[in-house]
XYZ file of C-alpha atoms in Angstrom:
264
model
C 5.759 8.430 13.482
C 5.026 8.696 17.164
C 7.861 6.656 18.641
C 9.854 5.282 15.745
C 13.161 7.079 16.164
C 13.370 6.893 19.944
C 12.401 3.214 19.971
C 15.221 2.561 17.512
C 17.571 4.376 19.875
C 16.456 1.890 22.549
C 17.412 -0.951 20.189
C 20.856 0.635 19.897
C 20.998 0.717 23.719
C 20.321 -3.030 23.950
C 16.544 -3.358 24.362
C 15.523 -6.159 21.978
C 11.725 -5.730 22.167
C 9.938 -2.406 22.662
C 6.420 -1.086 22.155
C 4.351 2.032 22.762
C 0.619 2.659 22.863
C -0.019 6.381 22.710
C -1.585 9.361 20.992
C -0.583 10.596 17.578
C -1.471 13.726 15.638
C -1.399 14.043 11.853
C -1.840 17.462 10.294
C -4.123 16.240 7.511
C -7.824 16.108 6.778
C -10.421 13.827 8.380
C -12.731 11.335 6.689
C -14.667 8.154 7.530
C -11.380 6.250 7.970
C -8.959 8.876 9.320
C -8.818 11.190 12.320
C -6.234 13.859 13.066
C -5.846 12.768 16.690
C -5.866 9.038 17.467
C -4.247 6.179 19.401
C -1.636 3.911 17.875
C 0.395 0.868 18.878
C 3.940 0.571 17.560
C 6.456 -2.196 18.293
C 10.080 -3.030 17.430
C 11.446 -6.577 17.521
C 15.206 -6.974 17.481
C 16.812 -9.737 15.393
C 13.571 -10.267 13.441
C 12.737 -9.287 9.847
C 9.623 -8.411 7.876
C 8.765 -12.075 7.249
C 8.748 -12.698 11.013
C 6.618 -9.568 11.342
C 4.019 -10.819 8.867
C 3.601 -14.084 10.789
C 3.208 -12.274 14.116
C 0.819 -9.631 12.751
C -1.450 -12.220 11.112
C -1.677 -14.091 14.428
C -2.239 -10.818 16.306
C -5.092 -9.626 14.058
C -6.839 -12.992 14.327
C -6.502 -12.938 18.121
C -7.788 -9.347 18.374
C -10.834 -10.112 16.197
C -11.638 -13.273 18.136
C -11.190 -11.705 21.592
C -12.990 -8.426 20.811
C -15.751 -9.557 18.459
C -15.841 -13.333 18.898
C -15.514 -13.921 15.154
C -12.947 -13.808 12.345
C -15.554 -12.781 9.761
C -16.700 -9.229 9.094
C -18.002 -6.967 6.323
C -16.653 -3.618 5.225
C -17.452 -1.468 2.193
C -19.108 -4.291 0.295
C -16.292 -6.750 1.033
C -16.799 -9.923 3.054
C -13.595 -10.647 4.966
C -12.600 -13.911 6.646
C -9.364 -13.579 8.614
C -9.105 -17.365 8.954
C -8.494 -17.745 5.205
C -4.975 -17.861 3.745
C -3.561 -14.323 3.688
C -2.528 -13.244 0.175
C 0.721 -11.446 -0.697
C 0.243 -8.658 -3.259
C 3.375 -7.475 -5.089
C 3.449 -3.676 -5.549
C 5.079 -3.641 -9.005
C 3.099 -6.583 -10.446
C -0.232 -5.364 -9.110
C 0.071 -1.885 -10.625
C 1.139 -3.371 -13.958
C -1.788 -5.813 -13.907
C -4.410 -3.196 -12.980
C -3.153 -0.180 -14.963
C -0.637 -1.448 -17.539
C 2.072 0.821 -16.072
C 5.571 -0.609 -15.507
C 6.695 1.676 -12.686
C 10.429 1.112 -13.234
C 10.357 1.755 -16.986
C 8.120 4.801 -17.397
C 8.498 8.425 -16.340
C 6.201 11.135 -15.022
C 4.663 11.836 -18.429
C 3.250 8.328 -18.871
C 2.101 8.128 -15.254
C 0.382 11.541 -15.493
C -1.412 10.368 -18.616
C -2.631 7.229 -16.860
C -3.814 9.187 -13.795
C -5.860 11.425 -16.108
C -7.289 8.353 -17.878
C -8.402 6.999 -14.516
C -9.947 10.387 -13.578
C -7.738 10.653 -10.505
C -7.007 14.091 -9.070
C -3.311 14.903 -8.710
C -0.839 17.761 -8.595
C 1.203 17.740 -11.838
C 4.186 19.050 -9.841
C 4.389 15.858 -7.782
C 7.576 13.856 -8.241
C 7.314 10.477 -9.977
C 7.058 8.198 -6.947
C 4.247 10.190 -5.332
C 2.333 9.705 -8.585
C 3.113 5.984 -8.445
C 1.676 5.961 -4.914
C -1.576 7.410 -6.283
C -1.710 4.571 -8.827
C -1.231 2.085 -6.012
C -4.052 3.628 -3.968
C -6.334 3.266 -7.002
C -5.407 -0.428 -7.260
C -5.714 -0.987 -3.512
C -9.428 -0.204 -3.532
C -9.934 -3.329 -5.660
C -8.346 -5.711 -3.122
C -10.429 -7.451 -0.480
C -7.684 -9.146 1.533
C -6.859 -10.339 4.062
C -3.323 -9.982 2.817
C -0.041 -8.110 2.773
C 1.330 -5.664 0.227
C 5.060 -6.332 -0.371
C 7.786 -5.162 -2.758
C 7.347 -1.404 -2.245
C 9.831 0.991 -3.944
C 12.626 2.322 -1.734
C 11.610 5.896 -2.624
C 8.319 5.535 -0.724
C 9.716 4.103 2.527
C 12.875 5.930 3.649
C 13.353 3.985 6.913
C 13.046 0.418 5.567
C 15.841 -1.994 4.651
C 16.422 -2.794 0.971
C 15.635 -6.281 -0.326
C 18.757 -8.383 -0.870
C 17.551 -9.695 -4.253
C 16.295 -6.340 -5.613
C 17.820 -3.130 -4.249
C 15.051 -1.026 -5.854
C 12.590 -2.412 -3.300
C 12.324 -2.637 0.475
C 11.426 -5.348 2.986
C 8.048 -3.846 3.860
C 4.567 -5.244 4.506
C 1.254 -3.430 4.756
C -1.919 -5.140 5.959
C -4.650 -5.021 3.304
C -8.281 -5.314 4.389
C -11.353 -4.271 2.379
C -9.487 -2.014 -0.045
C -7.420 -0.177 2.587
C -4.105 -0.370 4.423
C -4.681 -1.236 8.079
C -1.176 -1.572 9.528
C 2.371 -1.038 8.283
C 5.678 -2.726 9.073
C 9.130 -3.448 7.700
C 12.646 -4.665 8.307
C 14.294 -1.590 9.764
C 17.176 0.081 7.968
C 20.219 -0.098 10.261
C 22.925 1.093 7.848
C 23.737 4.701 8.910
C 25.258 5.657 5.532
C 22.284 4.424 3.505
C 19.910 6.012 6.032
C 21.634 9.391 5.878
C 21.571 9.406 2.065
C 17.846 8.713 2.088
C 17.074 11.379 4.697
C 19.091 13.945 2.722
C 17.021 13.030 -0.341
C 13.843 13.323 1.749
C 14.906 16.786 2.891
C 15.312 17.852 -0.757
C 11.817 16.569 -1.538
C 10.459 18.482 1.458
C 12.074 21.679 0.194
C 10.287 21.115 -3.119
C 6.944 20.970 -1.311
C 6.488 17.243 -0.616
C 4.380 17.250 2.574
C 5.076 13.545 3.232
C 8.880 13.869 3.173
C 10.806 13.151 6.389
C 13.137 15.564 8.146
C 16.878 14.915 8.368
C 17.464 13.791 11.986
C 21.208 13.982 12.700
C 20.800 12.625 16.249
C 19.168 9.483 14.895
C 21.981 8.973 12.367
C 24.521 9.370 15.172
C 22.712 6.679 17.198
C 22.738 4.301 14.212
C 26.510 4.690 13.935
C 26.861 3.017 17.344
C 25.183 -0.057 15.862
C 21.504 -1.025 15.724
C 20.624 -4.732 15.463
C 18.472 -5.944 12.580
C 14.844 -5.482 13.589
C 11.238 -5.521 12.447
C 8.936 -2.627 13.289
C 5.153 -2.404 12.964
C 2.390 0.096 13.705
C -1.412 -0.066 13.762
C -4.007 2.431 14.986
C -7.576 2.190 16.246
C -8.677 2.254 12.585
C -8.442 -1.541 12.861
C -11.489 -1.574 15.154
C -13.346 0.684 12.735
C -12.860 -2.008 10.086
C -13.721 -4.951 12.327
C -16.958 -3.258 13.484
C -17.783 -1.741 10.064
C -18.306 1.719 11.546
C -16.867 5.174 10.820
C -13.703 5.782 12.826
C -15.408 8.585 14.829
C -17.759 5.983 16.331
C -14.847 3.810 17.459
C -12.955 6.287 19.642
C -13.691 8.001 22.950
C -14.437 11.743 22.673
C -13.799 12.298 18.942
C -13.207 15.860 17.783
C -16.600 17.535 17.319
C -17.635 20.707 15.558
C -18.759 23.209 18.227
C -22.491 23.989 18.286
C -21.723 27.696 18.497
C -18.749 29.430 16.924
């Protein structure tokens, strides 16, 4: 993430509300929804949690749509979206079970691999279990119109989020769901240095096994957490949001997108 760790260090230093709007680069492929080089807004709100974040983000998206487009209604990929309607909360575990029959906490890689094959989804059989679960979720996500929030994500998929008090297997995370896609991500930030270090060590092991989405072990960040970071909610959204609101490919919603040269 562009500014996540340094903004958390600012929370440690006493800044209760921070944000950054800047450029971000992701070393992955491009498609109608994703660019490699894009602008993103990311904020951190001290002494707030993910429930506070959901309320703020819903208000923010409605305000953006109204101010930019003059309407809260738009179409995208065959879905008709009305941001003024009640936003739904989709539970990660329940949704996957409902759509695929898979109980993610009771089955192993073998059963999940079998289901992925049944659904004709491409996957690397060497992936660890929770990356396969993420593929199941992405299959289910395409069937959701929103507006809404995905909640109840497994701790294995979000190494920087705080665990839920009533179910330690899950984290206090929310992802904005619009027209079958995630368009914004936030969570209650993990501020326990011991728990955070354990998770980053585990992430490092996954990275060594070839997991391209695993995080690096940042010892400086752990050291900052040990000084004491207040509870906080963080959230990030990129210019993909405008691509959805205008129902256009992301390349048509940014200034000077990367172009293939006319002559090599």
